[in-house]
Short mmCIF file of C-alpha atoms in Angstrom, two decimals:
data_model
loop_
_atom_site.label_atom_id
_atom_site.label_comp_id
_atom_site.label_asym_id
_atom_site.label_seq_id
_atom_site.Cartn_x
_atom_site.Cartn_y
_atom_site.Cartn_z
CA MET V 752 -0.05 -0.06 -0.10
CA SER V 753 2.76 2.37 0.74
CA LYS V 754 4.35 1.72 -2.70
CA LEU V 755 1.04 2.53 -4.23
CA ILE V 756 0.64 5.63 -2.23
CA ASN V 757 4.08 6.76 -3.08
CA TRP V 758 3.53 5.97 -6.76
CA VAL V 759 0.48 8.21 -6.92
CA VAL V 760 2.46 10.99 -5.04
CA SER V 761 5.32 10.88 -7.54
CA ASN V 762 2.85 11.10 -10.31
CA ALA V 763 0.72 13.82 -8.84
CA THR V 764 2.70 16.54 -10.52
CA GLY V 765 1.28 19.30 -12.83
CA GLY V 766 -2.32 18.28 -12.64
CA SER V 767 -1.81 15.53 -15.03
CA PRO V 768 -4.11 12.58 -14.91
CA ILE V 769 -3.04 8.99 -13.94
CA ASN V 770 -4.24 5.55 -14.91
CA LEU V 771 -5.34 4.71 -11.30
CA ILE V 772 -7.25 1.59 -11.92
CA GLU V 773 -4.46 -0.03 -13.93
CA LYS V 774 -2.09 0.46 -10.86
CA VAL V 775 -4.72 -0.77 -8.45
CA PHE V 776 -5.09 -4.19 -10.27
CA SER V 777 -1.37 -4.47 -10.39
CA SER V 778 -0.93 -3.72 -6.63
CA THR V 779 -3.83 -5.96 -5.63
CA TYR V 780 -2.36 -8.92 -7.56
CA THR V 781 0.99 -8.17 -6.08
CA ALA V 782 -0.35 -8.16 -2.46
CA VAL V 783 -2.27 -11.45 -2.96
CA SER V 784 0.82 -13.09 -4.40
CA ARG V 785 3.02 -12.07 -1.53
CA VAL V 786 0.50 -13.75 0.87
CA ALA V 787 0.16 -16.92 -1.35
CA LEU V 788 3.79 -17.19 -2.48
CA GLY V 789 6.12 -15.16 -0.41
CA GLY V 790 8.53 -12.55 -1.40
CA GLU V 791 8.85 -10.83 -4.57
CA SER V 792 10.62 -12.50 -7.61
CA LYS V 793 10.55 -12.51 -11.48
CA GLU V 794 9.02 -15.84 -11.40
CA LYS V 795 6.22 -14.65 -9.48
CA ASP V 796 5.63 -11.61 -11.53
CA GLU V 797 5.42 -13.90 -14.53
CA LEU V 798 2.89 -16.13 -12.89
CA ILE V 799 0.75 -13.06 -12.46
CA SER V 800 1.07 -12.21 -15.88
CA VAL V 801 0.11 -15.62 -17.01
CA ILE V 802 -2.98 -15.54 -14.60
CA LYS V 803 -4.15 -12.38 -15.89
CA GLU V 804 -3.95 -13.24 -19.62
CA SER V 805 -5.80 -16.70 -18.96
CA SER V 806 -8.31 -15.02 -16.85
CA GLU V 807 -9.11 -12.59 -19.70
CA LEU V 808 -9.43 -15.23 -22.15
CA ILE V 809 -11.62 -17.57 -20.17
CA GLY V 810 -14.01 -14.72 -19.20
CA GLY V 811 -14.58 -13.43 -22.83
CA PHE V 812 -17.02 -14.72 -25.16
CA ASN V 813 -15.89 -17.50 -27.59
CA ILE V 814 -18.10 -18.88 -30.34
CA GLN V 815 -16.92 -22.32 -29.81
CA ASP V 816 -18.66 -22.36 -26.23
CA VAL V 817 -21.93 -22.10 -28.23
CA PHE V 818 -20.98 -24.88 -30.77
CA SER V 819 -18.85 -27.03 -28.50
CA SER V 820 -19.30 -30.03 -30.79
CA LEU V 821 -17.66 -28.43 -33.81
CA LYS V 822 -13.99 -29.09 -33.26
CA LEU V 823 -13.06 -27.04 -36.38
CA LEU V 824 -14.21 -23.92 -34.57
CA HIS V 825 -11.85 -24.77 -31.61
CA TRP V 826 -8.91 -25.03 -34.05
CA ILE V 827 -9.67 -21.96 -35.84
CA SER V 828 -10.14 -19.83 -32.94
CA GLY V 829 -6.97 -21.07 -31.26
CA VAL V 830 -8.59 -20.43 -27.70
CA THR V 831 -8.17 -24.01 -26.60
CA SER V 832 -4.36 -24.33 -27.55
CA ARG V 833 -3.77 -20.85 -26.06
CA LEU V 834 -5.47 -21.95 -22.73
CA GLU V 835 -3.45 -25.20 -22.77
CA ASN V 836 -0.23 -23.08 -23.17
CA PHE V 837 -1.28 -20.85 -20.26
CA HIS V 838 -1.97 -24.01 -18.08
CA GLN V 839 1.42 -25.58 -18.82
CA ARG V 840 3.41 -22.28 -18.20
CA SER V 841 1.55 -21.55 -14.80
CA SER V 842 2.05 -25.20 -13.81
CA ASN V 843 5.88 -25.06 -14.49
CA ILE V 844 6.25 -21.77 -12.61
CA LEU V 845 4.27 -23.19 -9.71
CA GLN V 846 6.19 -26.41 -9.63
CA ASN V 847 9.49 -24.39 -9.42
CA ILE V 848 7.99 -22.28 -6.58
CA ILE V 849 6.72 -25.25 -4.67
CA ASN V 850 10.23 -26.96 -5.11
CA GLN V 851 11.86 -23.79 -3.76
CA HIS V 852 9.68 -23.99 -0.73
CA ILE V 853 10.37 -27.69 -0.14
CA LYS V 854 14.13 -27.10 -0.51
CA SER V 855 14.02 -23.94 1.82
CA LYS V 856 12.25 -26.15 4.55
CA ALA V 857 14.77 -28.87 4.34
CA THR V 858 17.87 -26.65 4.33
CA PRO V 859 19.15 -25.66 7.82
CA PRO V 860 20.35 -22.08 8.26
CA MET V 861 24.01 -21.46 7.52
CA ASP V 862 24.84 -20.20 11.01
CA GLY V 863 23.22 -23.32 12.57
CA LYS V 864 20.68 -21.33 14.38
CA SER V 865 16.87 -21.66 13.89
CA CYS V 866 15.28 -19.06 11.86
CA GLU V 867 11.60 -18.30 12.34
CA GLN V 868 9.90 -17.15 9.09
CA ALA V 869 6.20 -16.32 8.48
CA GLU V 870 4.61 -18.96 6.43
CA ASP V 871 2.81 -18.22 3.22
CA LEU V 872 0.12 -20.27 1.71
CA VAL V 873 2.28 -22.66 -0.11
CA ASP V 874 4.14 -23.36 3.26
CA LEU V 875 0.66 -24.12 4.77
CA LEU V 876 -0.52 -26.28 2.08
CA LEU V 877 2.56 -28.33 1.98
CA ASN V 878 2.04 -29.38 5.49
CA PHE V 879 -0.57 -31.52 4.03
CA HIS V 880 1.65 -33.03 1.46
CA LYS V 881 3.53 -34.95 4.16
CA PRO V 882 3.04 -38.60 4.53
CA ASN V 883 1.71 -38.31 8.24
CA ALA V 884 -0.75 -35.43 7.40
CA GLU V 885 -4.33 -35.74 8.46
CA PHE V 886 -5.43 -35.72 4.89
CA GLN V 887 -3.23 -35.62 1.75
CA LEU V 888 -2.89 -32.95 -0.85
CA THR V 889 -1.06 -33.67 -4.05
CA VAL V 890 1.28 -31.13 -5.71
CA ASN V 891 -1.61 -30.77 -8.47
CA ASN V 892 -3.95 -29.99 -5.66
CA ILE V 893 -1.73 -27.28 -4.22
CA LYS V 894 -1.21 -25.65 -7.76
CA THR V 895 -4.93 -25.54 -8.20
CA VAL V 896 -5.62 -23.83 -4.93
CA ILE V 897 -2.99 -21.29 -5.36
CA GLN V 898 -4.35 -20.46 -8.87
CA ASP V 899 -7.82 -19.97 -7.44
CA VAL V 900 -6.36 -17.81 -4.86
CA LEU V 901 -4.63 -15.52 -7.38
CA VAL V 902 -7.51 -15.37 -9.72
CA GLY V 903 -10.25 -14.90 -7.01
CA GLY V 904 -8.21 -12.60 -4.71
CA GLY V 905 -6.81 -10.28 -7.35
CA GLU V 906 -9.62 -9.90 -9.91
CA THR V 907 -12.47 -9.35 -7.64
CA SER V 908 -10.93 -7.05 -5.02
CA SER V 909 -9.40 -4.67 -7.60
CA ALA V 910 -12.75 -4.72 -9.68
CA THR V 911 -14.58 -3.58 -6.60
CA VAL V 912 -12.10 -0.70 -5.86
CA ASP V 913 -12.54 0.40 -9.48
CA TRP V 914 -16.45 0.64 -9.12
CA ALA V 915 -16.22 2.16 -5.75
CA MET V 916 -13.94 5.06 -7.00
CA VAL V 917 -15.82 5.72 -10.15
CA GLU V 918 -19.16 5.87 -8.28
CA MET V 919 -17.76 8.28 -5.78
CA ILE V 920 -16.25 10.32 -8.68
CA LYS V 921 -19.85 10.56 -10.07
CA ASP V 922 -21.30 11.67 -6.77
CA PRO V 923 -18.83 14.05 -5.05
CA SER V 924 -20.99 14.54 -2.02
CA ILE V 925 -20.43 10.71 -1.23
CA MET V 926 -16.63 11.00 -1.74
CA LYS V 927 -16.39 13.98 0.51
CA LYS V 928 -18.23 12.12 3.26
CA ALA V 929 -16.04 8.89 2.87
CA GLN V 930 -12.93 11.22 3.01
CA ALA V 931 -14.21 13.20 5.84
CA GLU V 932 -14.60 9.83 7.85
CA VAL V 933 -11.28 8.26 6.97
CA ARG V 934 -9.31 11.49 7.57
CA GLN V 935 -10.99 12.00 10.95
CA VAL V 936 -10.13 8.50 12.17
CA PHE V 937 -6.59 8.41 10.89
CA ASP V 938 -5.84 11.88 12.11
CA ASP V 939 -7.18 11.26 15.61
CA ARG V 940 -4.98 8.11 15.71
CA GLY V 941 -1.98 9.92 14.25
CA SER V 942 -1.11 6.82 11.96
CA PHE V 943 -2.69 4.17 9.98
CA ASP V 944 -2.86 0.47 10.58
CA GLU V 945 -5.26 -2.32 9.88
CA THR V 946 -7.02 -1.96 13.43
CA THR V 947 -8.46 1.40 12.24
CA ILE V 948 -10.55 -0.29 9.57
CA PRO V 949 -13.36 -1.43 11.78
CA GLU V 950 -13.89 2.22 12.68
CA LEU V 951 -14.74 3.29 9.04
CA LYS V 952 -18.43 2.69 9.03
CA TYR V 953 -19.27 4.75 6.04
CA LEU V 954 -16.35 3.28 3.97
CA LYS V 955 -17.46 -0.21 4.84
CA THR V 956 -20.90 0.32 3.18
CA ARG V 957 -21.55 -2.28 0.54
CA VAL V 958 -20.79 -1.84 -3.07
CA LEU V 959 -23.67 -3.69 -5.15
CA VAL V 960 -21.87 -5.87 -7.72
CA ASN V 961 -24.49 -8.70 -7.69
CA VAL V 962 -27.23 -10.62 -9.48
CA TRP V 963 -28.86 -7.94 -11.68
CA ALA V 964 -32.49 -8.81 -10.92
CA ILE V 965 -31.93 -9.07 -6.98
CA GLY V 966 -29.96 -5.82 -6.85
CA ARG V 967 -32.86 -3.97 -8.51
CA ASP V 968 -35.94 -5.50 -6.97
CA SER V 969 -38.07 -2.58 -5.77
CA GLU V 970 -39.63 -4.88 -3.23
CA TYR V 971 -36.45 -5.13 -1.30
CA TRP V 972 -34.51 -1.93 -2.43
CA VAL V 973 -35.36 1.85 -2.31
CA ASP V 974 -33.94 3.61 -5.26
CA ALA V 975 -32.03 0.70 -6.32
CA GLU V 976 -30.55 2.10 -9.47
CA ARG V 977 -28.62 4.61 -7.46
CA PHE V 978 -25.23 4.14 -5.75
CA TYR V 979 -26.21 5.14 -2.13
CA PRO V 980 -24.13 4.06 0.79
CA LYS V 981 -26.51 5.49 3.41
CA SER V 982 -29.02 2.75 2.64
CA PHE V 983 -26.69 0.28 4.45
CA LEU V 984 -26.02 2.25 7.51
CA ASP V 985 -28.04 0.50 10.53
CA ASN V 986 -29.50 -1.85 8.04
CA PRO V 987 -29.82 -5.48 9.39
CA ILE V 988 -29.18 -6.87 5.86
CA GLU V 989 -25.53 -8.05 5.62
CA PHE V 990 -23.41 -10.21 3.38
CA MET V 991 -22.45 -13.06 5.70
CA GLY V 992 -24.63 -15.57 3.91
CA MET V 993 -27.93 -15.42 5.70
CA ASN V 994 -29.58 -12.71 3.76
CA PHE V 995 -30.41 -13.49 0.30
CA GLU V 996 -31.25 -9.99 -0.73
CA TYR V 997 -27.47 -9.46 -0.88
CA ILE V 998 -25.38 -12.50 -1.68
CA ARG V 999 -22.01 -10.74 -2.38
CA PHE V 1000 -20.05 -13.74 -1.09
CA GLY V 1001 -22.47 -16.40 -1.77
CA ALA V 1002 -24.37 -18.11 1.15
CA ARG V 1003 -24.43 -20.88 3.68
CA ARG V 1004 -21.98 -23.96 2.88
CA LYS V 1005 -21.02 -22.48 -0.39
CA ILE V 1006 -20.03 -19.17 0.90
CA CYS V 1007 -16.53 -17.74 -0.29
CA PRO V 1008 -13.80 -18.89 2.13
CA GLY V 1009 -11.67 -15.87 1.15
CA MET V 1010 -14.23 -13.30 2.34
CA THR V 1011 -12.13 -11.82 5.19
CA PHE V 1012 -8.95 -11.40 3.05
CA GLY V 1013 -11.08 -9.93 0.19
CA LEU V 1014 -12.57 -7.37 2.32
CA ALA V 1015 -9.19 -6.39 3.71
CA ASN V 1016 -7.77 -5.94 0.21
CA VAL V 1017 -10.65 -3.54 -0.70
CA GLU V 1018 -11.06 -1.60 2.54
CA ILE V 1019 -7.28 -0.95 3.16
CA MET V 1020 -6.77 0.11 -0.38
CA LEU V 1021 -9.84 2.38 -0.56
CA SER V 1022 -9.11 4.02 2.83
CA GLN V 1023 -5.53 4.99 1.81
CA LEU V 1024 -6.63 6.40 -1.68
CA LEU V 1025 -9.41 8.49 0.04
CA TYR V 1026 -7.06 9.62 2.95
CA HIS V 1027 -4.04 10.67 1.11
CA PHE V 1028 -5.49 12.42 -2.02
CA ASP V 1029 -8.45 14.34 -3.39
CA TRP V 1030 -9.54 13.19 -6.93
CA LYS V 1031 -11.04 14.87 -9.90
CA LEU V 1032 -11.62 14.12 -13.50
CA PRO V 1033 -9.29 15.47 -16.12
CA ASN V 1034 -9.85 18.43 -18.38
CA GLY V 1035 -13.03 19.38 -16.69
CA THR V 1036 -14.84 16.32 -17.61
CA CYS V 1037 -18.48 16.07 -16.36
CA SER V 1038 -19.08 13.02 -14.13
CA ASP V 1039 -22.20 12.24 -16.06
CA TYR V 1040 -20.07 11.35 -19.05
CA VAL V 1041 -17.96 8.78 -17.27
CA ASN V 1042 -18.33 5.44 -19.11
CA MET V 1043 -20.08 3.00 -16.74
CA LYS V 1044 -20.25 0.11 -19.39
CA ASP V 1045 -18.90 -3.24 -18.20
CA PHE V 1046 -17.43 -6.05 -20.27
CA PHE V 1047 -18.02 -9.81 -20.04
CA GLY V 1048 -15.58 -11.67 -18.11
CA ILE V 1049 -14.85 -13.67 -14.89
CA THR V 1050 -15.80 -10.49 -12.94
CA MET V 1051 -17.93 -7.57 -13.93
CA ARG V 1052 -15.22 -5.02 -14.55
CA ARG V 1053 -15.62 -1.76 -16.26
CA LYS V 1054 -14.80 -1.53 -19.90
CA ASP V 1055 -12.49 1.62 -19.59
CA TYR V 1056 -9.84 2.61 -17.41
CA LEU V 1057 -10.32 5.31 -14.93
CA TYR V 1058 -8.11 8.32 -15.32
CA LEU V 1059 -8.01 10.76 -12.44
CA ILE V 1060 -6.02 13.76 -11.18
CA PRO V 1061 -4.93 13.31 -7.60
CA THR V 1062 -4.25 16.22 -5.26
CA PRO V 1063 -2.08 15.17 -2.10
CA TYR V 1064 -3.90 15.83 1.23
CA ARG V 1065 -2.43 17.75 3.97
CA SER V 1066 -3.78 17.18 7.47
#
């Protein structure tokens, strides 16, 4: 998050617009990969690149999905062969990463002293690859879980930040209220850390990226076409899987296991962007003309990037 904020600061000169959302997507994927795979490396960067490309390919519309029995279409489009190539590349990279983790665990420190290191997700999963584990995970099982985490954790969180930022740009009164809350809480504390997030009640208001019909049913929602965070303040409807008016993370036994992690990714990033900067559209663009069209994919992302002009905030 510090790297993201510093990048915006370094580019917030001369009133030039920046491609905020492209950087948000990159930062989110990096954060998720650090949790799942450990420290930074060119190999991990390559894996993220492969995951992004394959996600875009899988999420798009392909004519062979409609006429799946026509093998000639599969050959002409080349989608199947490209997906197989992506799969093989990601599998090879993950195999190398897993091998490095196994080797690291088996190699004693050079000075002979024990060295406690924080476990990443690969380390955790490898505990169930041992012969005496309570249940067994194969290497392919581990690869699949890691790929799910990278796709699910990176794509969904960054898309949510994108929608939240563009909705606030379109309604400046909402952005001002969100910024006022963030700045009051952080300034009172004198610093920022994750423990401050629960105090941000307005920021934690839900962004509806949901089943279209449910989210617009006038029987359950007032003024459902409007982005209106106040509707959720003191509202008993929540996303924990028991209220079916709002199934952001699914429900009951099939609810998303990464819910807490996903919320942290979104809330920490949004709070920092709102605290450190004021935002406006470039060249006097009217917010009514911001393109809100989405495109077909794994998640419902906006079609266009969001270019904004940041002004650093001074408390």
